[in-house]
XYZ file of C-alpha atoms in Angstrom:
728
model
C 19.839 37.827 -0.143
C 20.376 34.814 2.076
C 23.504 33.840 0.211
C 24.904 37.346 0.734
C 24.300 37.159 4.485
C 25.948 33.756 4.640
C 28.864 35.103 2.676
C 29.267 38.055 5.062
C 29.200 35.770 8.093
C 31.814 33.541 6.545
C 34.022 36.531 5.745
C 33.644 37.783 9.319
C 34.730 34.421 10.702
C 37.701 34.319 8.346
C 38.769 37.829 9.353
C 38.573 37.057 13.073
C 40.560 33.857 12.658
C 43.287 35.681 10.723
C 43.389 38.550 13.217
C 43.701 36.134 16.123
C 46.578 34.375 14.362
C 48.189 37.760 13.776
C 47.994 38.529 17.493
C 49.624 35.222 18.347
C 52.486 35.455 15.857
C 53.263 39.177 16.296
C 54.240 39.117 19.965
C 57.436 41.039 19.236
C 55.674 43.762 17.258
C 53.429 45.899 19.521
C 52.312 48.177 16.700
C 50.977 45.237 14.656
C 49.223 43.873 17.729
C 47.632 47.230 18.423
C 46.387 47.484 14.830
C 45.028 43.925 14.993
C 43.170 44.695 18.236
C 41.683 47.866 16.778
C 40.559 45.886 13.715
C 38.979 43.204 15.922
C 37.076 45.952 17.736
C 35.860 47.342 14.390
C 34.681 43.906 13.165
C 32.804 43.238 16.411
C 31.102 46.622 16.228
C 29.848 45.947 12.692
C 28.412 42.494 13.439
C 26.640 41.601 16.675
C 27.464 37.898 16.299
C 31.183 38.559 15.862
C 31.777 38.844 19.620
C 30.139 35.467 20.235
C 32.254 33.784 17.568
C 35.396 35.496 18.847
C 34.644 34.078 22.302
C 34.038 30.598 20.864
C 37.413 30.460 19.104
C 39.192 31.525 22.318
C 39.991 35.046 21.210
C 38.445 36.717 24.240
C 40.569 34.805 26.746
C 43.688 35.379 24.644
C 43.124 39.150 24.609
C 42.537 39.117 28.381
C 45.825 37.297 28.955
C 47.540 39.630 26.509
C 46.406 42.677 28.505
C 47.902 41.125 31.638
C 51.187 39.787 30.234
C 52.184 42.356 27.623
C 55.050 44.652 28.494
C 53.877 47.436 26.185
C 51.415 49.972 27.512
C 49.822 50.608 24.126
C 49.008 46.899 23.729
C 47.475 46.778 27.212
C 45.330 49.817 26.470
C 44.159 48.423 23.117
C 43.454 45.001 24.648
C 41.398 46.467 27.504
C 39.495 48.688 25.104
C 38.680 45.678 22.901
C 37.534 43.639 25.902
C 35.262 46.443 27.084
C 33.730 46.983 23.636
C 33.007 43.270 23.088
C 31.541 42.834 26.606
C 29.404 45.942 26.205
C 27.836 44.576 23.032
C 27.210 40.982 24.133
C 25.996 39.823 27.541
C 27.540 36.343 27.148
C 30.956 37.903 26.697
C 30.279 40.075 29.756
C 29.482 37.023 31.870
C 32.530 35.088 30.666
C 34.824 38.030 31.536
C 33.197 38.683 34.931
C 35.749 36.846 37.081
C 37.577 37.769 40.246
C 40.898 37.245 38.426
C 40.169 39.987 35.908
C 38.946 42.367 38.641
C 42.146 41.827 40.579
C 44.214 42.585 37.465
C 42.218 45.777 36.862
C 42.666 46.790 40.498
C 46.395 46.344 40.115
C 46.430 48.553 36.999
C 44.558 51.296 38.889
C 46.688 51.197 42.023
C 50.041 50.919 40.236
C 51.902 54.213 40.082
C 53.626 53.180 36.828
C 50.289 53.004 34.986
C 49.630 56.070 32.893
C 46.326 57.952 32.888
C 45.097 56.380 29.661
C 45.698 52.829 30.939
C 43.806 53.636 34.147
C 41.004 55.087 32.103
C 40.731 51.919 29.992
C 40.726 49.825 33.178
C 37.893 51.918 34.619
C 36.018 51.495 31.324
C 36.239 47.678 31.549
C 35.018 47.790 35.185
C 32.114 49.999 34.124
C 31.063 47.523 31.407
C 31.371 44.456 33.640
C 29.392 45.969 36.533
C 26.625 47.612 34.499
C 23.288 45.776 34.944
C 25.138 42.893 36.585
C 24.733 42.067 40.279
C 27.570 39.543 40.084
C 29.883 42.281 38.877
C 28.753 44.567 41.711
C 29.598 41.849 44.218
C 33.021 41.131 42.690
C 33.969 44.801 42.531
C 33.362 44.997 46.283
C 34.936 41.680 47.292
C 38.135 42.233 45.290
C 38.646 45.708 46.807
C 38.257 47.395 43.437
C 35.585 49.788 44.721
C 37.976 50.987 47.436
C 40.543 51.918 44.781
C 37.822 53.726 42.810
C 36.831 55.819 45.844
C 40.486 56.730 46.363
C 40.739 57.867 42.743
C 37.590 59.966 43.224
C 39.366 61.866 45.998
C 42.827 62.231 44.478
C 42.595 62.492 40.680
C 41.479 66.129 40.736
C 43.506 67.970 43.314
C 42.603 71.547 42.419
C 39.149 73.058 42.533
C 40.084 75.448 39.729
C 39.411 73.243 36.720
C 41.316 74.224 33.574
C 40.158 71.902 30.802
C 42.258 73.684 28.176
C 45.326 72.036 29.684
C 45.924 68.596 28.128
C 47.030 66.884 31.332
C 44.189 68.443 33.336
C 41.717 67.342 30.670
C 42.981 63.726 30.783
C 42.748 63.747 34.566
C 39.201 65.103 34.347
C 38.237 62.334 31.880
C 39.554 59.712 34.297
C 37.698 61.334 37.226
C 34.457 61.493 35.215
C 34.823 57.798 34.291
C 35.359 56.963 37.964
C 32.124 58.827 38.857
C 30.176 56.904 36.210
C 31.602 53.578 37.411
C 30.695 54.328 41.032
C 27.163 55.148 39.872
C 26.694 51.715 38.248
C 28.263 50.054 41.301
C 25.451 51.318 43.550
C 22.460 51.284 41.221
C 20.722 49.312 38.472
C 20.335 46.996 40.232
C 20.406 48.776 43.580
C 23.150 47.509 45.883
C 22.814 48.596 49.518
C 26.268 47.388 50.556
C 27.999 49.368 47.827
C 25.880 52.403 48.732
C 27.167 52.182 52.305
C 30.759 52.103 51.057
C 30.298 55.036 48.684
C 28.589 57.298 51.215
C 32.034 57.990 52.715
C 32.640 60.222 49.678
C 29.841 62.652 50.573
C 32.031 65.208 52.405
C 34.440 65.335 49.470
C 31.524 65.691 47.038
C 30.135 68.584 49.127
C 33.478 70.379 48.891
C 33.426 70.077 45.114
C 29.856 71.427 44.927
C 30.693 74.458 47.050
C 34.022 75.366 45.428
C 33.360 74.605 41.758
C 29.897 75.357 40.380
C 30.511 74.232 36.818
C 28.480 71.830 34.680
C 31.523 69.542 34.296
C 31.534 69.003 38.076
C 27.891 69.509 39.064
C 26.420 66.882 36.698
C 28.628 63.871 37.611
C 28.637 64.707 41.333
C 24.851 65.118 41.460
C 24.381 61.862 39.555
C 26.654 60.068 42.022
C 24.876 61.559 45.059
C 21.392 60.891 43.682
C 22.039 57.240 42.833
C 23.863 56.582 46.099
C 20.945 58.072 48.064
C 18.223 56.340 46.078
C 15.813 54.233 48.176
C 18.206 54.075 51.143
C 17.007 55.978 54.201
C 20.172 55.329 56.198
C 22.392 56.873 53.523
C 19.953 59.777 53.155
C 20.174 60.529 56.871
C 23.969 60.354 56.755
C 24.071 62.755 53.799
C 21.899 65.248 55.679
C 23.991 64.837 58.836
C 27.164 65.887 56.973
C 25.390 69.005 55.630
C 24.749 67.703 52.141
C 21.193 69.043 51.892
C 22.328 72.511 52.984
C 25.032 72.475 50.333
C 22.569 71.433 47.624
C 20.184 74.190 48.733
C 22.913 76.832 48.490
C 23.955 75.623 45.043
C 20.323 75.616 43.898
C 19.776 79.181 45.123
C 22.844 80.400 43.256
C 21.941 78.561 40.036
C 18.371 79.862 40.162
C 19.620 83.428 40.403
C 21.863 82.808 37.367
C 19.069 81.095 35.402
C 17.668 84.478 34.337
C 20.885 85.118 32.444
C 21.713 81.770 30.863
C 19.660 78.710 29.968
C 22.494 76.379 30.988
C 22.160 77.540 34.601
C 18.440 76.721 34.536
C 19.165 73.251 33.157
C 21.823 72.734 35.803
C 19.419 73.910 38.525
C 16.991 71.168 37.426
C 19.794 68.588 37.886
C 20.358 69.817 41.451
C 16.583 69.794 42.029
C 16.418 66.090 41.130
C 19.189 65.369 43.627
C 17.316 67.289 46.353
C 14.195 65.293 45.556
C 16.102 62.002 45.865
C 17.312 63.132 49.290
C 13.873 63.945 50.775
C 11.637 61.526 48.844
C 11.738 58.874 51.578
C 12.138 61.424 54.432
C 9.582 64.233 53.913
C 10.263 65.599 57.398
C 13.661 66.849 56.226
C 11.833 69.409 54.093
C 12.118 71.782 57.053
C 15.785 72.271 56.138
C 14.771 73.568 52.721
C 12.456 76.173 54.252
C 15.518 77.994 55.669
C 16.687 78.706 52.120
C 13.169 79.383 50.720
C 13.633 76.591 48.199
C 9.914 76.446 47.407
C 9.866 80.029 46.106
C 13.033 79.354 44.085
C 11.460 76.277 42.524
C 8.308 78.209 41.638
C 10.425 80.852 39.936
C 12.370 78.166 38.102
C 9.104 76.552 37.006
C 8.200 79.714 35.078
C 11.361 79.532 32.967
C 10.425 79.312 29.290
C 13.408 77.196 28.240
C 12.440 74.114 30.282
C 10.596 71.188 28.739
C 7.748 69.183 30.274
C 10.078 66.542 31.737
C 12.121 69.142 33.609
C 8.957 70.872 34.846
C 7.677 67.507 36.063
C 10.864 67.071 38.137
C 10.361 70.516 39.696
C 6.681 69.898 40.554
C 7.489 66.476 41.991
C 10.145 68.052 44.214
C 7.576 70.631 45.331
C 5.253 67.774 46.234
C 7.863 66.099 48.436
C 8.793 69.465 49.994
C 5.192 70.192 50.981
C 4.237 66.630 51.922
C 4.977 66.924 55.646
C 6.157 70.500 56.195
C 3.694 73.300 56.898
C 6.365 75.970 56.450
C 6.912 74.892 52.852
C 3.143 74.671 52.335
C 2.784 78.255 53.524
C 5.637 79.363 51.254
C 3.874 77.747 48.311
C 0.628 79.454 49.284
C 2.291 82.838 49.802
C 4.187 82.761 46.476
C 1.082 81.989 44.371
C 2.041 78.354 43.948
C -1.525 77.042 43.926
C -2.531 79.030 40.806
C 0.563 77.678 39.064
C -0.434 74.119 39.952
C -3.962 74.733 38.686
C -2.549 76.206 35.493
C -0.336 73.151 35.040
C -3.370 70.901 35.463
C -5.461 72.781 32.924
C -2.822 73.424 30.272
C -0.560 70.364 30.309
C -1.434 67.133 28.495
C 1.292 65.191 30.309
C -0.337 62.650 32.616
C 2.660 62.355 34.944
C 2.897 66.121 35.308
C -0.828 66.324 36.121
C -0.403 63.666 38.818
C 2.478 65.591 40.361
C 0.448 68.834 40.371
C -2.494 67.012 41.981
C -0.077 65.688 44.603
C 0.985 69.250 45.473
C -2.614 70.471 45.696
C -3.520 67.563 47.944
C -0.624 68.390 50.284
C -1.754 72.007 50.583
C -5.369 71.149 51.275
C -5.153 71.585 55.068
C -3.182 74.822 54.953
C -5.666 76.238 52.425
C -8.607 75.449 54.694
C -6.809 76.873 57.717
C -5.888 80.118 55.981
C -9.318 80.497 54.468
C -10.839 80.521 57.959
C -8.482 83.041 59.471
C -4.987 84.135 58.661
C -4.505 85.421 62.145
C -4.974 81.982 63.718
C -1.910 80.586 61.870
C 1.175 81.473 63.930
C 4.469 82.149 62.190
C 7.467 84.272 63.011
C 6.160 87.205 61.000
C 4.873 90.567 62.040
C 1.386 91.939 61.492
C 2.353 94.062 58.500
C 3.492 91.010 56.548
C 0.224 89.244 57.360
C -1.739 92.267 56.112
C 0.205 92.244 52.844
C -0.522 88.589 52.441
C -4.196 89.223 53.162
C -4.342 91.863 50.400
C -2.750 89.463 47.917
C -5.188 86.730 48.855
C -8.184 88.970 48.227
C -6.962 89.487 44.672
C -6.617 85.738 44.229
C -10.077 84.661 45.393
C -10.905 83.256 41.988
C -7.850 80.988 42.121
C -8.839 79.741 45.551
C -12.294 78.879 44.279
C -10.786 76.936 41.391
C -8.430 75.155 43.767
C -11.291 74.163 46.059
C -13.348 72.981 43.097
C -10.475 70.806 41.869
C -9.894 69.370 45.340
C -13.609 68.702 45.728
C -13.666 67.026 42.330
C -10.698 64.831 43.257
C -12.339 63.779 46.532
C -15.629 63.068 44.754
C -13.894 60.870 42.165
C -12.080 58.977 44.940
C -15.357 58.421 46.831
C -17.136 57.211 43.701
C -14.284 54.848 42.887
C -14.343 53.401 46.434
C -18.135 52.998 46.355
C -17.925 51.189 43.008
C -15.317 48.788 44.379
C -17.386 48.062 47.508
C -20.577 47.551 45.472
C -18.743 45.294 43.013
C -17.421 43.141 45.869
C -20.887 42.897 47.434
C -22.414 41.838 44.128
C -19.764 39.164 43.666
C -20.366 37.845 47.207
C -24.157 37.780 46.704
C -23.898 35.992 43.363
C -21.450 33.399 44.658
C -23.525 32.733 47.800
C -26.687 32.495 45.671
C -25.052 29.923 43.397
C -23.760 27.890 46.352
C -27.156 27.804 48.042
C -28.952 26.819 44.834
C -26.457 23.998 44.314
C -26.934 22.819 47.910
C -30.705 22.929 47.455
C -30.453 20.858 44.276
C -28.351 18.277 46.131
C -30.923 18.080 48.949
C -33.731 17.757 46.415
C -31.974 14.948 44.590
C -31.215 13.108 47.843
C -34.711 13.528 49.296
C -36.484 12.511 46.081
C -35.285 8.899 46.683
C -36.948 8.511 50.060
C -39.123 11.171 51.721
C -39.583 11.225 55.523
C -42.429 12.556 57.634
C -40.684 15.998 57.964
C -41.017 16.909 54.272
C -43.186 19.925 54.953
C -40.604 21.414 57.343
C -37.869 20.955 54.726
C -40.040 22.648 52.110
C -40.503 25.621 54.380
C -36.825 25.810 55.310
C -35.634 25.623 51.687
C -38.175 28.160 50.508
C -37.056 30.531 53.283
C -33.394 30.024 52.291
C -34.107 30.972 48.682
C -36.369 33.828 49.690
C -33.588 35.409 51.794
C -31.648 36.276 48.644
C -34.350 38.463 47.100
C -33.138 42.038 47.013
C -36.428 43.990 46.901
C -39.193 44.124 49.452
C -41.995 43.588 46.957
C -40.334 40.463 45.675
C -39.874 39.042 49.144
C -43.545 39.718 49.953
C -44.501 37.868 46.776
C -42.507 34.837 47.883
C -44.176 34.991 51.313
C -47.649 35.101 49.757
C -46.723 32.190 47.553
C -45.699 30.192 50.619
C -49.008 31.066 52.340
C -50.904 29.901 49.298
C -49.083 26.548 49.423
C -49.964 26.186 53.118
C -53.652 26.778 52.348
C -53.453 24.255 49.566
C -52.079 21.633 51.918
C -54.698 22.230 54.635
C -57.807 22.897 52.558
C -57.685 19.996 50.100
C -57.751 16.257 50.927
C -55.264 15.496 48.167
C -52.373 17.384 49.804
C -50.481 14.113 50.164
C -50.025 13.996 46.405
C -48.938 17.604 46.402
C -46.310 16.792 49.038
C -44.794 14.136 46.785
C -43.715 16.800 44.338
C -43.359 19.512 46.961
C -39.606 19.862 46.916
C -39.364 20.272 43.170
C -42.210 22.756 43.213
C -40.584 24.776 46.034
C -37.351 25.102 44.073
C -39.057 25.911 40.780
C -41.400 28.429 42.381
C -38.494 30.144 44.148
C -36.483 30.412 40.957
C -39.455 31.498 38.891
C -40.218 34.152 41.506
C -36.802 35.664 40.740
C -38.015 36.218 37.179
C -41.257 37.870 38.332
C -39.588 41.130 39.436
C -40.545 42.646 36.055
C -44.260 42.282 36.854
C -46.280 45.194 38.098
C -47.436 45.527 41.683
C -50.962 44.570 40.755
C -49.893 40.988 40.195
C -48.820 40.655 43.786
C -51.963 42.432 45.023
C -53.938 39.766 43.247
C -52.000 37.113 45.167
C -52.896 38.761 48.474
C -56.550 39.066 47.580
C -56.692 35.484 46.374
C -55.302 34.150 49.640
C -58.271 35.614 51.539
C -60.991 33.435 50.001
C -60.878 29.670 49.568
C -63.106 29.767 46.480
C -60.470 31.381 44.258
C -57.345 29.712 45.609
C -57.052 27.130 42.876
C -57.935 29.431 39.984
C -55.365 32.167 40.571
C -52.057 30.691 39.254
C -53.392 30.260 35.686
C -53.281 33.945 34.620
C -49.927 34.484 36.462
C -48.227 31.808 34.392
C -49.710 33.178 31.191
C -48.569 36.690 31.933
C -45.061 35.518 32.697
C -44.843 33.698 29.362
C -46.162 36.677 27.475
C -43.781 39.149 29.050
C -40.510 37.232 28.937
C -39.510 34.130 26.919
C -38.329 31.537 29.425
C -35.200 29.576 28.607
C -34.273 28.378 32.108
C -34.966 24.619 32.471
C -35.971 25.060 36.115
C -38.575 27.670 35.152
C -39.931 25.456 32.376
C -40.133 22.605 34.855
C -42.023 24.800 37.314
C -44.531 25.773 34.607
C -45.192 22.104 33.791
C -45.679 21.174 37.448
C -47.900 24.228 38.016
C -50.159 23.211 35.148
C -50.414 19.658 36.365
C -51.130 20.656 39.962
C -53.760 23.144 38.769
C -55.403 20.561 36.528
C -55.359 18.134 39.431
C -56.862 20.644 41.846
C -59.550 21.554 39.338
C -60.853 17.961 39.534
C -61.447 16.021 42.735
C -60.474 12.682 41.162
C -57.232 11.400 42.728
C -56.954 8.395 40.448
C -57.096 10.617 37.385
C -54.008 12.481 38.610
C -52.032 9.312 39.125
C -53.111 7.956 35.765
C -51.725 10.818 33.713
C -48.341 11.241 35.463
C -45.327 9.447 33.924
C -41.549 9.313 34.337
C -41.041 12.237 31.954
C -43.232 14.472 34.101
C -41.581 13.899 37.472
C -37.873 13.571 36.468
C -36.860 17.031 37.700
C -33.588 16.648 39.655
C -31.849 14.487 37.033
C -29.505 15.694 34.290
C -31.537 14.925 31.128
C -30.450 15.028 27.513
C -31.708 13.775 24.143
C -30.509 10.213 24.795
C -31.449 9.340 28.353
C -34.794 11.219 28.162
C -35.859 9.019 25.232
C -34.837 5.886 27.167
C -36.710 7.190 30.222
C -39.921 7.631 28.228
C -39.623 4.213 26.547
C -39.031 2.458 29.887
C -42.133 4.014 31.486
C -45.131 1.589 31.336
C -47.657 4.404 31.839
C -47.222 7.508 29.673
C -49.223 10.693 29.690
C -50.878 11.814 26.478
C -48.272 14.446 25.713
C -45.227 12.220 26.171
C -46.955 9.365 24.388
C -47.302 11.573 21.316
C -43.629 12.542 21.615
C -42.495 8.895 21.765
C -44.634 7.898 18.779
C -43.355 10.806 16.706
C -39.738 9.962 17.584
C -40.190 6.280 16.637
C -41.853 7.252 13.392
C -39.030 9.651 12.548
C -36.337 7.052 13.301
C -38.014 4.433 11.124
C -38.190 6.876 8.217
C -34.541 7.784 8.834
C -33.480 4.146 8.612
C -35.351 3.763 5.329
C -33.668 6.859 3.882
C -30.297 5.571 5.104
C -30.749 2.391 3.109
C -31.509 4.524 0.033
C -27.846 5.775 -0.096
C -28.436 8.985 1.883
C -25.938 7.900 4.537
C -27.206 10.282 7.261
C -26.895 9.089 10.843
C -28.085 11.245 13.713
C -28.130 8.638 16.495
C -25.302 6.250 17.364
C -27.529 3.164 17.797
C -26.901 1.553 14.369
C -23.261 2.570 14.125
C -22.030 -1.034 14.411
C -24.301 -2.210 11.609
C -22.904 0.428 9.273
C -19.232 -0.166 10.116
C -18.826 -2.499 7.140
C -20.360 0.060 4.823
C -18.064 2.865 6.080
C -14.999 0.653 5.665
C -15.868 0.046 2.033
C -16.212 3.778 1.474
C -12.689 4.303 2.836
C -11.322 1.741 0.428
C -12.825 3.640 -2.472
C -10.607 6.662 -1.648
C -7.637 7.004 -3.979
C -4.108 6.974 -2.670
C -1.780 9.869 -3.499
C 0.633 9.382 -6.359
C 4.105 8.705 -5.001
C 6.640 11.408 -5.871
C 10.261 10.832 -5.031
C 12.245 13.713 -3.513
C 14.600 15.310 -6.006
C 18.094 16.438 -5.100
C 16.961 20.076 -5.080
C 14.161 19.265 -2.658
C 16.592 17.518 -0.331
C 18.812 20.632 -0.394
C 15.759 22.794 0.324
C 14.892 20.533 3.237
C 18.357 20.686 4.845
C 18.641 24.466 4.335
C 15.200 24.969 5.848
C 16.011 22.879 8.926
C 19.285 24.721 9.333
C 17.603 28.138 9.287
C 14.180 27.448 10.736
C 14.548 24.287 12.807
C 11.817 21.650 12.840
C 9.080 24.044 11.663
C 7.901 21.898 8.751
C 5.017 24.106 7.620
C 7.319 27.134 7.498
C 9.876 25.173 5.469
C 7.152 23.932 3.117
C 5.971 27.474 2.441
C 9.462 28.965 2.123
C 10.853 26.664 -0.604
C 9.408 25.574 -4.005
C 8.660 21.910 -3.247
C 6.671 19.776 -5.688
C 2.908 20.152 -5.719
C 1.236 17.817 -3.274
C 3.967 17.854 -0.647
C 2.841 18.099 2.985
C 4.614 19.004 6.206
C 4.429 15.374 7.335
C 6.218 14.296 4.150
C 9.078 16.690 4.911
C 9.366 15.464 8.502
C 9.427 11.811 7.510
C 11.949 12.414 4.730
C 14.270 14.408 7.029
C 14.205 11.730 9.749
C 14.932 9.036 7.186
C 17.849 11.018 5.773
C 19.366 11.763 9.181
C 19.181 8.118 10.258
C 21.408 7.104 7.350
C 25.096 7.186 8.325
C 26.195 8.326 4.883
C 23.913 11.354 4.738
C 25.174 14.732 5.841
C 23.683 18.169 5.514
C 25.029 20.022 2.495
């Protein structure tokens, strides 16, 4: 398969080379040159890479010069057609041809009276291809004056409003005029070009004349496309179009096409095209919708919306236009209300599965919200230039449509409710994020203060304890929880004042304040009786020191604690309680070690073991831990000597370096396999097709077993370094 593709590419290159030589050596034979150009066009259409190769061998520039220098019109036409086709298919060819020199040549072809219609048409086609999706082309078409010639052709190519396409000459002129319209469209849009839009808006009066005098699809479609794209997203041009009566003309054409839509489907389709143009005119200027109310456009659009031959996309365009008509115009809102437009919008919402169409219908209902409320209160309060009999008729119709009004109000209420819920969720989400971030920042600041104050503690330690506990308590969200923290603080105050050993309690006061505050955040799952117990305990000094024991037990039973700060608080609580239970101060100091008081440090399995071993006085619990660890390590060393080769700690890594080096020497080296000639060919073909993707090359070709991607890379670099080696 790959060989066939390579063969086709080679044949394509050979054909293009021969055709280019034919063009060069057949300068005296225009028919042969025309056939060669047509064949080049056919080859480039069949293969996307043909245009790139044709540009590389200089064929594109030769054809461009041929179109300029040839004396034969047929050769010029064929050359321009070939240039346009190649540039349309390949963006690199488009960029290479996009020069001011070529635009000037094309302008000369268009403005020359000796140029026939077909040559002008081919010139317009090349301009269309070069400008499409190309801002550089849009700039050059303006700077070289080409767009001025195009606007002149738009005015003069079709001189008669009575279009007779059966006539051959009239049909050729129409084709040229249609091509000019398409080229002007790409000059102003995609990407949007405001300067070109300002130049093209001078054609609006002429376009209005065509719309009024010739309501045919062959004229309406290109003119509406030109007007819509020239107006798009440009308020100045929109105002100018309305000032020259363009919106009135579009309204008249729309009214006439809507009346004909009952007879033919083509009129309905054409009315949708005009509707899109009207929408482009008022989309950025909703106040101009008042002009449409003079022609009752809203009622016409509602009638057109009921046409059975329109698809969902065309109905979406109609509803969107209704939304822009009723956005800032009460007259159009009242027309929609009077012509049963709201039930149609509700029906579109309930029946259609198209999301865009549903959004457009919701937009219309939202616009008519105020007028619906006003008319529901009293029809007589809304002043219009209508007599009382018309208002009575409207009132009778509205009584028959009460169910629709209820549905409309329900939908509007539902929309407002969804918007409120969405806004509340966003606000709540932002508040939660702010609370969490501020909580994290304050906890980190507290940890820093704790770590700094644990080195040297001043006489104001009690004030700092109170201030830090208040700072952490301020972030509790429920009142019960905050009262629990307050009671806990009161209990600590009683502890300090009632017992002579409060100096020892102050030494670990900061760590206890932090751990108690964090552990209190986990106590919000407890029942209210737990906190009532705290209040009752604080009243009598006999039970002060016995209360925390059941609280800690309940917390452990209800929720498994994995937070290191909470675990630390439990340890300190137990030790303080055991200390308070006995009046012996020396006993407390005797059983506290480095492992018990190292709270603010970042501990792990290594430095904690060193910390315990360096402590001269160890508590019973940590002493057992140290002995068990030493016993386990001694057994591990014995098992390591017995060829188990398991090492969990890095202490003896240096002693075992010699043993690991001997184990590496035992490993067998791979058997050397020289690259065969076929493998070398595979390697060069793979690099040519896939680049330096060695794994992909290894998997794509049948290399010998045992080959690795590194082997291929090394072999390729060695081969390319040799001066004699060349890729096959």
